[in-house]
Short mmCIF file of C-alpha atoms in Angstrom, two decimals:
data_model
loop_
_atom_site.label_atom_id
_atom_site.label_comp_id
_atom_site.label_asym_id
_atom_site.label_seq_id
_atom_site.Cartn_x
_atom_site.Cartn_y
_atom_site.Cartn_z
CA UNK A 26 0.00 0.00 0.00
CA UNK A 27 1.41 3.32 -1.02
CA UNK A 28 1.08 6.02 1.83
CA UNK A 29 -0.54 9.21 0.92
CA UNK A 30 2.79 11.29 1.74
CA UNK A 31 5.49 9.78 -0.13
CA UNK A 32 8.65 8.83 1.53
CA UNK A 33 10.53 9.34 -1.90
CA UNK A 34 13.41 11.48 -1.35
CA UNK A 35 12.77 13.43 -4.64
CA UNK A 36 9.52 14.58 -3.31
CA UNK A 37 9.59 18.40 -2.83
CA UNK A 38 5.55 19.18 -1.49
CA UNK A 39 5.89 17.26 1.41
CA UNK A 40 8.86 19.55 2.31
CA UNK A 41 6.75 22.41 1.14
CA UNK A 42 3.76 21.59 3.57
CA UNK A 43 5.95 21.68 6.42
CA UNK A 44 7.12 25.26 5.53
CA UNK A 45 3.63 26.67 5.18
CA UNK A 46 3.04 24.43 8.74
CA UNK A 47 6.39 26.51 10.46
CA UNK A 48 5.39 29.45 8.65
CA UNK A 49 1.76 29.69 10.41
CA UNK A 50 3.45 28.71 14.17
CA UNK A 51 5.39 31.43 13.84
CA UNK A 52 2.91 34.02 12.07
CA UNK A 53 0.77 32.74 15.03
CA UNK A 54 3.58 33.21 17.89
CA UNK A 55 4.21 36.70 16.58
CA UNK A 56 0.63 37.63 17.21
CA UNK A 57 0.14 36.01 20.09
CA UNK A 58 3.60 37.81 21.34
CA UNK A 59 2.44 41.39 19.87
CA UNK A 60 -1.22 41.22 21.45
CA UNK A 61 -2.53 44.58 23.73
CA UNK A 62 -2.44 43.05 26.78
CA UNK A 63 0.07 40.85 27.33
CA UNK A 64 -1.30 37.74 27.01
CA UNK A 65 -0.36 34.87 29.68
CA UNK A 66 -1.09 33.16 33.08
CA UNK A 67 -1.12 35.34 35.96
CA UNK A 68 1.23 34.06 38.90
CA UNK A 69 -0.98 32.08 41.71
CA UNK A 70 1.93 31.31 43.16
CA UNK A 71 4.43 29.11 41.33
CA UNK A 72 6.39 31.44 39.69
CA UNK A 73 7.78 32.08 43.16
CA UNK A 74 9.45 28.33 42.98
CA UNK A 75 11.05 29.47 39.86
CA UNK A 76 12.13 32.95 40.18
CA UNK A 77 13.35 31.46 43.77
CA UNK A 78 16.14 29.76 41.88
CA UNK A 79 17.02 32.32 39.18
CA UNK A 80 16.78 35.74 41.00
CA UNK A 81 14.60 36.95 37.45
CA UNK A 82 10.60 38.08 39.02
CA UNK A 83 7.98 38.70 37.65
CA UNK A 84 6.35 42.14 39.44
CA UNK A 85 5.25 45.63 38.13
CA UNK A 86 4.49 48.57 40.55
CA UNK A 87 1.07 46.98 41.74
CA UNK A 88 2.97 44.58 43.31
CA UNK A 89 3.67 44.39 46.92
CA UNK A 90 6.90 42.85 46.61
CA UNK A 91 9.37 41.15 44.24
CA UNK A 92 7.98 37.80 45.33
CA UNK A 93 4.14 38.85 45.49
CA UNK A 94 1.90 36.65 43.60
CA UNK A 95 -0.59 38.58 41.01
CA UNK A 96 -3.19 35.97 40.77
CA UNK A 97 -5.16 39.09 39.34
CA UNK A 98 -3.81 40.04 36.21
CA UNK A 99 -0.80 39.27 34.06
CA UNK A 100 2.03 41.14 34.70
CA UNK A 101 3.96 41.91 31.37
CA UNK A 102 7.58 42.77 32.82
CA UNK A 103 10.21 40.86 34.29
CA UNK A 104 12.94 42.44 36.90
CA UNK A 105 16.57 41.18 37.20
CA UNK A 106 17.70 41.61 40.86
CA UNK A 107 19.81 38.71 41.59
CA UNK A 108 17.71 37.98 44.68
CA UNK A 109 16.89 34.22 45.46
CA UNK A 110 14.76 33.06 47.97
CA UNK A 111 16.11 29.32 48.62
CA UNK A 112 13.34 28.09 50.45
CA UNK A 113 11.10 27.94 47.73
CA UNK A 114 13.69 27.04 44.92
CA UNK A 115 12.26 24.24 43.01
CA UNK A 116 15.06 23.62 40.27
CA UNK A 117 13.28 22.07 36.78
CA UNK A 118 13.61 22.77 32.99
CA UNK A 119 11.76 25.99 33.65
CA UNK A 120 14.43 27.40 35.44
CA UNK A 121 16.95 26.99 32.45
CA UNK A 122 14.95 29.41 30.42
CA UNK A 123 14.82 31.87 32.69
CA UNK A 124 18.27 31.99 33.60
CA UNK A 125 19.31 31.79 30.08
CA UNK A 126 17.66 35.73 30.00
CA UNK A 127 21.08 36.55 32.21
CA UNK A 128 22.88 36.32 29.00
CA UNK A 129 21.73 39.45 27.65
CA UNK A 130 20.39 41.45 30.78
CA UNK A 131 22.38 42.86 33.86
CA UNK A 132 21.28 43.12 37.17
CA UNK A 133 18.73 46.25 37.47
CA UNK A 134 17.47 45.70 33.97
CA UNK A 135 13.38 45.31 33.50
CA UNK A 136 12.02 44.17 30.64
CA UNK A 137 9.36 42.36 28.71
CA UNK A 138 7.83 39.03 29.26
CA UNK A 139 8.34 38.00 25.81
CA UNK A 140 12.23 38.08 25.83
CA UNK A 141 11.34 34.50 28.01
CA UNK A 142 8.90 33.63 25.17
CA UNK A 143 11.47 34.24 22.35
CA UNK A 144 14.41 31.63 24.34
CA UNK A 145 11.77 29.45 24.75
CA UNK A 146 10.63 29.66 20.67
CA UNK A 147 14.15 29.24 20.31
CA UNK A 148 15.10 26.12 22.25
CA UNK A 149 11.59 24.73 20.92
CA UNK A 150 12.85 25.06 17.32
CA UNK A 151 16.07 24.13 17.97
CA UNK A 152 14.96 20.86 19.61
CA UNK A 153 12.13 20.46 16.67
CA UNK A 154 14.77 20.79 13.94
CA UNK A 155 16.97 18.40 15.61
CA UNK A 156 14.42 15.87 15.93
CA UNK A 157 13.37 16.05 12.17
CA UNK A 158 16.88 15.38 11.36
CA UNK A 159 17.07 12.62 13.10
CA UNK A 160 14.07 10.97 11.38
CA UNK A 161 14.56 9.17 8.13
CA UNK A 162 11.05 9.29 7.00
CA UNK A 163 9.14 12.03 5.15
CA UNK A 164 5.72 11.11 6.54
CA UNK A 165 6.84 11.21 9.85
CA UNK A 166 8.45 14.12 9.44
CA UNK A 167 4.74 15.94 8.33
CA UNK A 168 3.01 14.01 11.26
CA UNK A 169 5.73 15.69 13.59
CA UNK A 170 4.84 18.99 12.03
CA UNK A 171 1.76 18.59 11.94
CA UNK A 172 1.63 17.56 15.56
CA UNK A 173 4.40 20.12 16.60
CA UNK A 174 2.42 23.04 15.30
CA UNK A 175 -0.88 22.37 16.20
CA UNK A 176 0.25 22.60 19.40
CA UNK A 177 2.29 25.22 19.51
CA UNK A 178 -1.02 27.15 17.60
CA UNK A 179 -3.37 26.34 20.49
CA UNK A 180 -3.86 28.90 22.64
CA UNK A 181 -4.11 27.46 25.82
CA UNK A 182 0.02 26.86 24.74
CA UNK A 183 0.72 29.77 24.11
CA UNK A 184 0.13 30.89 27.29
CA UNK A 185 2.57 29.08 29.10
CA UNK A 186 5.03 30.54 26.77
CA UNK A 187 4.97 34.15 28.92
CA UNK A 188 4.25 32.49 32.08
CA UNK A 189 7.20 30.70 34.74
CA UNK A 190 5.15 27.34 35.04
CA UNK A 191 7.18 24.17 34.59
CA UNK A 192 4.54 22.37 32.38
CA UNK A 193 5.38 23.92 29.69
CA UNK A 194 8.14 21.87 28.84
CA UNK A 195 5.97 18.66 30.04
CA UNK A 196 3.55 19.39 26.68
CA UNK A 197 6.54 19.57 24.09
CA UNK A 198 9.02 17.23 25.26
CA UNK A 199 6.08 14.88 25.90
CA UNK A 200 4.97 14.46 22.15
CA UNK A 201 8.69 14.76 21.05
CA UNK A 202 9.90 12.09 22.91
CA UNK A 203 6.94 10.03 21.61
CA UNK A 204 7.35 11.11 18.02
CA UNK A 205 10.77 9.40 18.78
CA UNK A 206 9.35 6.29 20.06
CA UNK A 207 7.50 5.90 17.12
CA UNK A 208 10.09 6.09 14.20
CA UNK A 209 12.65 3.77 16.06
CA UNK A 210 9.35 1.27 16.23
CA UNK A 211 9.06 2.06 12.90
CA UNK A 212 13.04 1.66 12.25
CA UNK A 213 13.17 5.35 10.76
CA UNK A 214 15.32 7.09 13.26
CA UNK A 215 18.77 7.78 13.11
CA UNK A 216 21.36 5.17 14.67
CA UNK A 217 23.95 7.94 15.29
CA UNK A 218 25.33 9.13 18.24
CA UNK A 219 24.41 11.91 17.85
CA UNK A 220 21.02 10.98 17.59
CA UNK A 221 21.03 8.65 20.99
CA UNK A 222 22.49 12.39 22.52
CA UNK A 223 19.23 14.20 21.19
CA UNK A 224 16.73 11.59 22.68
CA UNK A 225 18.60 11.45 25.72
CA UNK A 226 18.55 15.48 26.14
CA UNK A 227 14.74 14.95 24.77
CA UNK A 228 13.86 12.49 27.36
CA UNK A 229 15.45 14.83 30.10
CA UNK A 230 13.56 17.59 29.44
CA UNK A 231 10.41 15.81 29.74
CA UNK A 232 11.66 14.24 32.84
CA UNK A 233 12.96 17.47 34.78
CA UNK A 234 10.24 19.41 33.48
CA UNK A 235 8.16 18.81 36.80
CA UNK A 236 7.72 15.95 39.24
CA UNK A 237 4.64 14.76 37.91
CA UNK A 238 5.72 14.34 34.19
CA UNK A 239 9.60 13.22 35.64
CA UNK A 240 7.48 9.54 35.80
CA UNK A 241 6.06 9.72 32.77
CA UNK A 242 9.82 10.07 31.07
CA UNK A 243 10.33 7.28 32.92
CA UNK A 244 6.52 5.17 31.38
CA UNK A 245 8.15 6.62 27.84
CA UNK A 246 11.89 4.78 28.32
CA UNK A 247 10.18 1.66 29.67
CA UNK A 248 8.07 1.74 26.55
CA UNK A 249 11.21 2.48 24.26
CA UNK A 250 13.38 -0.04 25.95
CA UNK A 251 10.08 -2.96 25.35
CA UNK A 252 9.76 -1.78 21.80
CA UNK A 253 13.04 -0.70 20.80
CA UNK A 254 15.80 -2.32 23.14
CA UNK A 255 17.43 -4.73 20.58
CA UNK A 256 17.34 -2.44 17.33
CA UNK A 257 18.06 0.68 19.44
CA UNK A 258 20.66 -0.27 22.14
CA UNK A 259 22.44 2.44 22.14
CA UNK A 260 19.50 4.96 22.10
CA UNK A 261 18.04 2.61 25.06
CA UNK A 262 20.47 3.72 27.43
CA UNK A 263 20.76 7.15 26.69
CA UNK A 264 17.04 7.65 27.28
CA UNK A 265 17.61 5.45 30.62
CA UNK A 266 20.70 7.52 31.52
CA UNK A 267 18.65 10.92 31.05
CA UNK A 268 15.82 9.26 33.22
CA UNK A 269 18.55 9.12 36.04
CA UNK A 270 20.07 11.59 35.56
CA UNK A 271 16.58 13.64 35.94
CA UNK A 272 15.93 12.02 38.75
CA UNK A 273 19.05 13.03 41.00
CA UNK A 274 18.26 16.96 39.25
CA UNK A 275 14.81 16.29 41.24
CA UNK A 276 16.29 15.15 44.14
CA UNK A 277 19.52 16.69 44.84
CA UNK A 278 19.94 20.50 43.01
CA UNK A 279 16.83 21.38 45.37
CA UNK A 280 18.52 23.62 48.35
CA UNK A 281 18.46 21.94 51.38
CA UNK A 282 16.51 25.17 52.84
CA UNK A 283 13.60 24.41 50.64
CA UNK A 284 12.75 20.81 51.85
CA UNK A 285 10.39 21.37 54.57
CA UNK A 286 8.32 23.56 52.13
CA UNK A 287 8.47 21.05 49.48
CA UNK A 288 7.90 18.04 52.27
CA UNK A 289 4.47 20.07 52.94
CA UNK A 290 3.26 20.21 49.47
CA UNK A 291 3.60 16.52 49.41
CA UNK A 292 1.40 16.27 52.28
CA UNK A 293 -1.26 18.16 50.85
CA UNK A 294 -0.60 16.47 47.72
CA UNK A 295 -1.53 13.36 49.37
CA UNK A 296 -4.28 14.61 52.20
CA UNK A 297 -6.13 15.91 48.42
CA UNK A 298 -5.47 12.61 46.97
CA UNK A 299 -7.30 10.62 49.36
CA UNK A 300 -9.52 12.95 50.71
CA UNK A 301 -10.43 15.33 48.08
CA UNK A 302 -10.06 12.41 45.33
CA UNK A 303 -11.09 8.57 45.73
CA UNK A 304 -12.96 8.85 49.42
CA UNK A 305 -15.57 11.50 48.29
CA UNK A 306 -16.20 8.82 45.11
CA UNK A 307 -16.35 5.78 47.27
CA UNK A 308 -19.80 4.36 47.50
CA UNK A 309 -18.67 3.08 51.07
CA UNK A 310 -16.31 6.03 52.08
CA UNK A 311 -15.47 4.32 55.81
CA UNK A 312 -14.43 0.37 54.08
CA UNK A 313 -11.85 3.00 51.99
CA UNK A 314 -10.33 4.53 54.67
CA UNK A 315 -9.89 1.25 56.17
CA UNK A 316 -8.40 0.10 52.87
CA UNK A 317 -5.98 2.60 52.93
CA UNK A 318 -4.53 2.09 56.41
CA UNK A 319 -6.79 4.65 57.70
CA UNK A 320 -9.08 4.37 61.03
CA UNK A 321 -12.58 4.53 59.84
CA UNK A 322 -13.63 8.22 61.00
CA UNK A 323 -11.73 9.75 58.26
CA UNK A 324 -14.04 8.86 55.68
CA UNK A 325 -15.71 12.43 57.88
CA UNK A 326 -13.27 14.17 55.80
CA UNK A 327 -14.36 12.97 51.92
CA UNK A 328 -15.33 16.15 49.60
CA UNK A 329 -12.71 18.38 52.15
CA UNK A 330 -9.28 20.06 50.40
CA UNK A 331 -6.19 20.34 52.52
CA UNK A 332 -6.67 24.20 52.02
CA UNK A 333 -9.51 24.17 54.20
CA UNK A 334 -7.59 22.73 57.18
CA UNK A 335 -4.57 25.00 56.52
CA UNK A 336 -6.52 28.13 56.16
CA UNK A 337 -8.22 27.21 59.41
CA UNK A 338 -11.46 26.74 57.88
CA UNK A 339 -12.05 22.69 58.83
CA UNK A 340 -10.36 20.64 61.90
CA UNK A 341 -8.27 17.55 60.59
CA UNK A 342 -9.18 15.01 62.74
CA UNK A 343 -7.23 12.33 60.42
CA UNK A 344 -3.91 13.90 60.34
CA UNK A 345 -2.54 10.57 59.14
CA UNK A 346 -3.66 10.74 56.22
CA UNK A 347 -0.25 13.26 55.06
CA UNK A 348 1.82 10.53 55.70
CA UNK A 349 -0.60 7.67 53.62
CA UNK A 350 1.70 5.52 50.62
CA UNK A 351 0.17 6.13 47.42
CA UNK A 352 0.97 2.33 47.25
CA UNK A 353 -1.76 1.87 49.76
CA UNK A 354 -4.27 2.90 46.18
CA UNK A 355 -3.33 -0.55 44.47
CA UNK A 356 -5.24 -1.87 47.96
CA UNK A 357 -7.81 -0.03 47.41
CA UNK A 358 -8.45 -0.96 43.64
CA UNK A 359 -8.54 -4.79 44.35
CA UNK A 360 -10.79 -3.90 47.57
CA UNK A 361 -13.20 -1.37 45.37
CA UNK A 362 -12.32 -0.89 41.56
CA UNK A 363 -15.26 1.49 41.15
CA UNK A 364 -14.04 3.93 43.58
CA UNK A 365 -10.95 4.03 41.96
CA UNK A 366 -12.65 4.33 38.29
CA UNK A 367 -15.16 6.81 39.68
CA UNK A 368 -12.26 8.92 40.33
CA UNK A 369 -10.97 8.56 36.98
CA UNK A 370 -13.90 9.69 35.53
CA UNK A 371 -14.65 12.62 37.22
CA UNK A 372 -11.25 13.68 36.94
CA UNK A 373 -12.17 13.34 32.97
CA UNK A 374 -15.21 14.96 33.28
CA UNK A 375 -13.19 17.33 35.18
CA UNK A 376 -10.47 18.25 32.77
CA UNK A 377 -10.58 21.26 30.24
CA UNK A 378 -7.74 23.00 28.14
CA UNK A 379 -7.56 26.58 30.53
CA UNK A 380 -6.85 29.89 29.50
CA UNK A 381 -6.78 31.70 32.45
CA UNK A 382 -6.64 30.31 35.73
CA UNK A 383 -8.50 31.03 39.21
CA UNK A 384 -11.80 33.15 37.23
CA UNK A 385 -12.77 34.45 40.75
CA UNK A 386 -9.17 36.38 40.80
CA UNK A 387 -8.99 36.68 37.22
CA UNK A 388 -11.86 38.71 35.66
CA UNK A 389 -10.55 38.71 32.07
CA UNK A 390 -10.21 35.10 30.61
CA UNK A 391 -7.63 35.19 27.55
CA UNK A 392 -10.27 33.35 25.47
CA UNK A 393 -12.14 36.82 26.24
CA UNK A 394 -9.07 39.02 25.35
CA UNK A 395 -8.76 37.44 22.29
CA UNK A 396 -11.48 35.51 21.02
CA UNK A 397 -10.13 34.87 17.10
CA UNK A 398 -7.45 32.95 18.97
CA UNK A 399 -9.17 31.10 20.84
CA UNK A 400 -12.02 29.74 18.32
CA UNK A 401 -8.64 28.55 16.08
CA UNK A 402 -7.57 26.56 18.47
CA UNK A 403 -7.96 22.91 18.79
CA UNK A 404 -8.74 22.91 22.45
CA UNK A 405 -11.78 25.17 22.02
CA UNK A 406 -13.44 21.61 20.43
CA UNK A 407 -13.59 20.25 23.70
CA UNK A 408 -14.13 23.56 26.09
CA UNK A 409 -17.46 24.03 23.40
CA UNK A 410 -18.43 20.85 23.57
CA UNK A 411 -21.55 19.68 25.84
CA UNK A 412 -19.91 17.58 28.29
CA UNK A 413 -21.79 14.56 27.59
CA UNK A 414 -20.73 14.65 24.15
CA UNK A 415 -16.73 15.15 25.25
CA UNK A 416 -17.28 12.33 27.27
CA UNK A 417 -18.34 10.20 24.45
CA UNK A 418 -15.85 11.23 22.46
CA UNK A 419 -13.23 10.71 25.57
CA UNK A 420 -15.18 7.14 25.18
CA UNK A 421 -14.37 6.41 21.39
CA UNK A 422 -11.00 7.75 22.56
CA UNK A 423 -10.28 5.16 24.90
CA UNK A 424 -11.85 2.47 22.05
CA UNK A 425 -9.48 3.44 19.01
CA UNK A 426 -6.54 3.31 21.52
CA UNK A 427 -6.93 -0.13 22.99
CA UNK A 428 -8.02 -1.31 19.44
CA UNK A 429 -4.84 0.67 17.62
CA UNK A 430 -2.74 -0.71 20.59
CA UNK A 431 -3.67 -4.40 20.07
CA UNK A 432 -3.33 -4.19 16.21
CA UNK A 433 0.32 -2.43 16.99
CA UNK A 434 0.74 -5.95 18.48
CA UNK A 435 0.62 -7.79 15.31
CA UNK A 436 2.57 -8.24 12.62
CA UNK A 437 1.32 -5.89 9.77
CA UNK A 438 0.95 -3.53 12.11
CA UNK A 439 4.13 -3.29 13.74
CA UNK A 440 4.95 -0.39 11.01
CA UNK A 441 1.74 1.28 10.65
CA UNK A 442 2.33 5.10 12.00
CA UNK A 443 -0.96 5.49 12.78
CA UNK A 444 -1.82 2.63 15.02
CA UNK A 445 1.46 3.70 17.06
CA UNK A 446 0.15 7.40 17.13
CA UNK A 447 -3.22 6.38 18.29
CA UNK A 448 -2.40 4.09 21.23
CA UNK A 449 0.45 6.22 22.17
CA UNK A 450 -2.11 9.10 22.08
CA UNK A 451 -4.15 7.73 24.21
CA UNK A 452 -1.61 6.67 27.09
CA UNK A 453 -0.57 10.44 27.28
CA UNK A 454 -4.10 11.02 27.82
CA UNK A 455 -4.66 8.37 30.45
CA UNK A 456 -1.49 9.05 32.34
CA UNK A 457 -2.13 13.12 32.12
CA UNK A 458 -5.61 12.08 34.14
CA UNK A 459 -4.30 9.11 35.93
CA UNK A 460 -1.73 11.21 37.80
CA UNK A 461 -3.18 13.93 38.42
CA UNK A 462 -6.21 12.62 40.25
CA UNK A 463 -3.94 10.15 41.92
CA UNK A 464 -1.14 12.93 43.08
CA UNK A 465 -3.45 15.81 43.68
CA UNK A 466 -6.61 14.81 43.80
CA UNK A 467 -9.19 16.95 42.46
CA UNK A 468 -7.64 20.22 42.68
CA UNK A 469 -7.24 21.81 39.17
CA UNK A 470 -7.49 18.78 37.54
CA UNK A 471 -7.13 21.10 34.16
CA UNK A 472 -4.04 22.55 34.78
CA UNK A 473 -2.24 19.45 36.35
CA UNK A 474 -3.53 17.08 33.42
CA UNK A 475 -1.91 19.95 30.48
CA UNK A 476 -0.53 17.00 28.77
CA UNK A 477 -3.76 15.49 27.59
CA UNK A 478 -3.67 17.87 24.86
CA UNK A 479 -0.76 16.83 23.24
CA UNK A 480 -1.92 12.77 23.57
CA UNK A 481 -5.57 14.76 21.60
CA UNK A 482 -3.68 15.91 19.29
CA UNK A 483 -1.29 12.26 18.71
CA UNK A 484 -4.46 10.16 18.92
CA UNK A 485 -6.58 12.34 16.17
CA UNK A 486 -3.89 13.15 14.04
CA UNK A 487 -2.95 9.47 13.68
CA UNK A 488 -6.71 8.57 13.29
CA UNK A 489 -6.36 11.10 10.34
CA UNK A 490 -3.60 9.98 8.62
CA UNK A 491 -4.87 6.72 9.05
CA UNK A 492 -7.99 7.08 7.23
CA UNK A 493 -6.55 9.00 4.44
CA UNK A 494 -4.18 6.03 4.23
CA UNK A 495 -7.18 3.76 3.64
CA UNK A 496 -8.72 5.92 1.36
CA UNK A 497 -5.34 6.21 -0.64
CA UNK A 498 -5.19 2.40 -0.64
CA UNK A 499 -8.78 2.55 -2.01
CA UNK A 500 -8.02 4.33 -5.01
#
């Protein structure tokens, strides 16, 4: 069967469909960059955990201090004063574009937000050119772009680019580490060096982008070492060797002074996860508790955030709970497997591309500021959509990517792009839900689960190019 973008090397429109592709990202980026007001996410709080590390902050004159969060508006300037505040330093790939500003700014200097958006264009491009280099095949190198720019087009993307959260790098370096995945399962990826060196940076961005996404680097090398270990060897290790060394970034560049900060985030990480996630969708809330090691009052607590008992507002009478293994869930899913996919599916039901976070803080949505934007962009399909009818679509979702995944399985389907895309797709979607629900609960499920746009975008862009396929082969 001939594919409908031919891998002949002679063939100049494919080439020419990827420049018109580039060419609208960066028409797109230039807009987005050059809109009145500064578009972006304001600063809830987390830019503190970068600018902590960096000494670059994100204030204006309304601010009541360098460090003051502005969960009110976006602030369009950046300040260089060189100070850090340890104890919230949270080192991750985020941090590497900001400092990378100290290049061409000296201490004093204020300027625009979108000098970070242009290093972060840059190292985007950079890492995109790369990774089409390293592929040996022409229709992979369309579904990349094709992939690449969709995403970078959406506007709930863009966003991140003028804003100091760390998921930004989760939603690229997700679907270009995959895109990788798939051409050595297809055996079209370079067997270079040079190459193993660009999947193992790849796969290290993804990992140190945040803590969250650092495991699914990890799902992603597991999957390439299955797949790919023999053919690949060298590439194998590289991707394992960027997984480590991610993983002692994580755990040892963060400043000793910020630990007891960072150790009570992960209790309210987990107090969320098992009170404001699986008890308050168990049928029999107290046989949970019990379930997960807890006594049999603190089912009391399902439906309650850790907020509430830190702001005073609620008494914890399960303090426990903090210190509860995430293990202790597997328990729980042999003991009730409803509660646990209950919890999946209202994390689903949950989960919405965001362009602007905290509404009650935040008067003027971007989607507001700039509606032309928004209606482009691919996300807009599912914040428009009734929810019923995303959740049936989440539904055939979930049905094309255990169906692609099994035909992946066999032998004439070991090389068919599309069947990788879709299943592939769809674990990026699962594992965007899975761990959010399961690490925070369900606090902001939407901006914890970004990465389920990118797996949207893989699973219907491989459903695509796998029906044109079949109509091609029709012909």
């Amino acid at each position: 069967m001939q594919a409908f973008v031919s891998n002949r090397q002679g063939a100049r429109w494919p080439w020419l469909l990827i420049a018109v592709l580039v060419l609208l990202g960066i028409g797109r980026f230039l807009a987005f960059s050059a809109h009145t007001p500064v578009l972006g996410y304001p600063n809830n709080f987390d830019f503190l955990r970068t600018s902590g590390c960096v000494g670059i902050w994100n204030f204006d004159a309304q601010s009541e201090a360098f460090h003051s969060p502005a969960p009110d508006r976006v602030v369009p300037l950046l300040h260089y004063n060189d100070e850090r505040l340890w104890q919230f330093c949270n080192p991750t790939a985020e941090t590497i574009y900001l400092s990378a500003l100290k290049l061409g700014h000296s201490v004093g200097d204020t300027f625009p937000i979108q000098h970070l958006a242009y290093t972060k264009l840059a190292v985007l491009l950079l890492a995109y050119a790369a990774l089409m280099w390293a592929l040996r095949s022409m229709r992979l190198r369309v579904f990349l772009s094709a992939c690449f720019v969709l995403l970078w087009w959406d506007m709930s993307t863009l966003l991140y680019f003028q804003s100091l959260y760390p998921v930004f790098s989760s939603l690229f370096f997700s679907l270009f580490v995959v895109v990788a995945l798939l051409a050595c399962r297809l055996d079209v990826f370079s067997r270079s060096a040079w190459a193993s060196l660009l999947l193992a940076v790849l796969t290290f961005m993804l990992g140190f982008s945040n803590q969250q996404y650092f495991y699914l680097a990890i799902v992603l090398a597991a999957a390439f070492v299955l797949f790919n270990g023999r053919q690949y060897r060298l590439h194998s290790a590289a991707m394992l060797c960027a997984v480590l060394v991610a993983s002692l970034c994580h755990s040892y560049l963060r400043p000793a002074q910020s630990q007891e900060f960072y150790a009570g985030i992960d209790r309210v990480n987990r107090t969320d996860t098992i009170f404001y996630g699986v008890l308050m969708h168990s049928s029999k809330p107290e046989e949970a508790a019990v379930s997960l090691g807890l006594r049999p009052e603190c089912a009391q607590m399902a439906g309650i955030g850790a907020h509430a008992f830190n702001h005073g507002l609620k008494e914890n009478i399960c303090p426990e709970v903090a210190s509860i293994s995430r293990l202790k869930l597997l328990n729980l899913a042999v003991q009730q497997p409803a509660t646990i996919a209950k919890t999946l599916l209202a994390g689903t039901e949950a989960y919405q591309p965001v362009y602007g976070f905290f509404p009650q803080l935040y008067p003027h949505h971007a989607s507001e500021l700039s509606p032309g934007m928004y209606a482009s962009s691919p996300s807009s399909l599912m914040v428009s959509a009734p929810r019923g009818l995303y959740l049936g679509m989440v539904a055939v979702m979930a049905v094309l990517a255990a169906g692609a995944f099994i035909y992946a399985l066999l032998p004439r389907g070991r090389q068919s792009l599309w069947a990788h895309a879709i299943w592939i797709g769809g674990l990026l979607c699962f594992y965007s839900i899975f761990s959010s629900v399961f690490g925070d609960g369900m606090v902001e499920v939407e901006r914890h689960a970004a990465v389920f746009l990118p797996g949207f975008i893989l699973l219907w862009l491989g459903a695509l190019f796998g029906l044109l396929d079949r109509l091609h082969a029709a012909r």
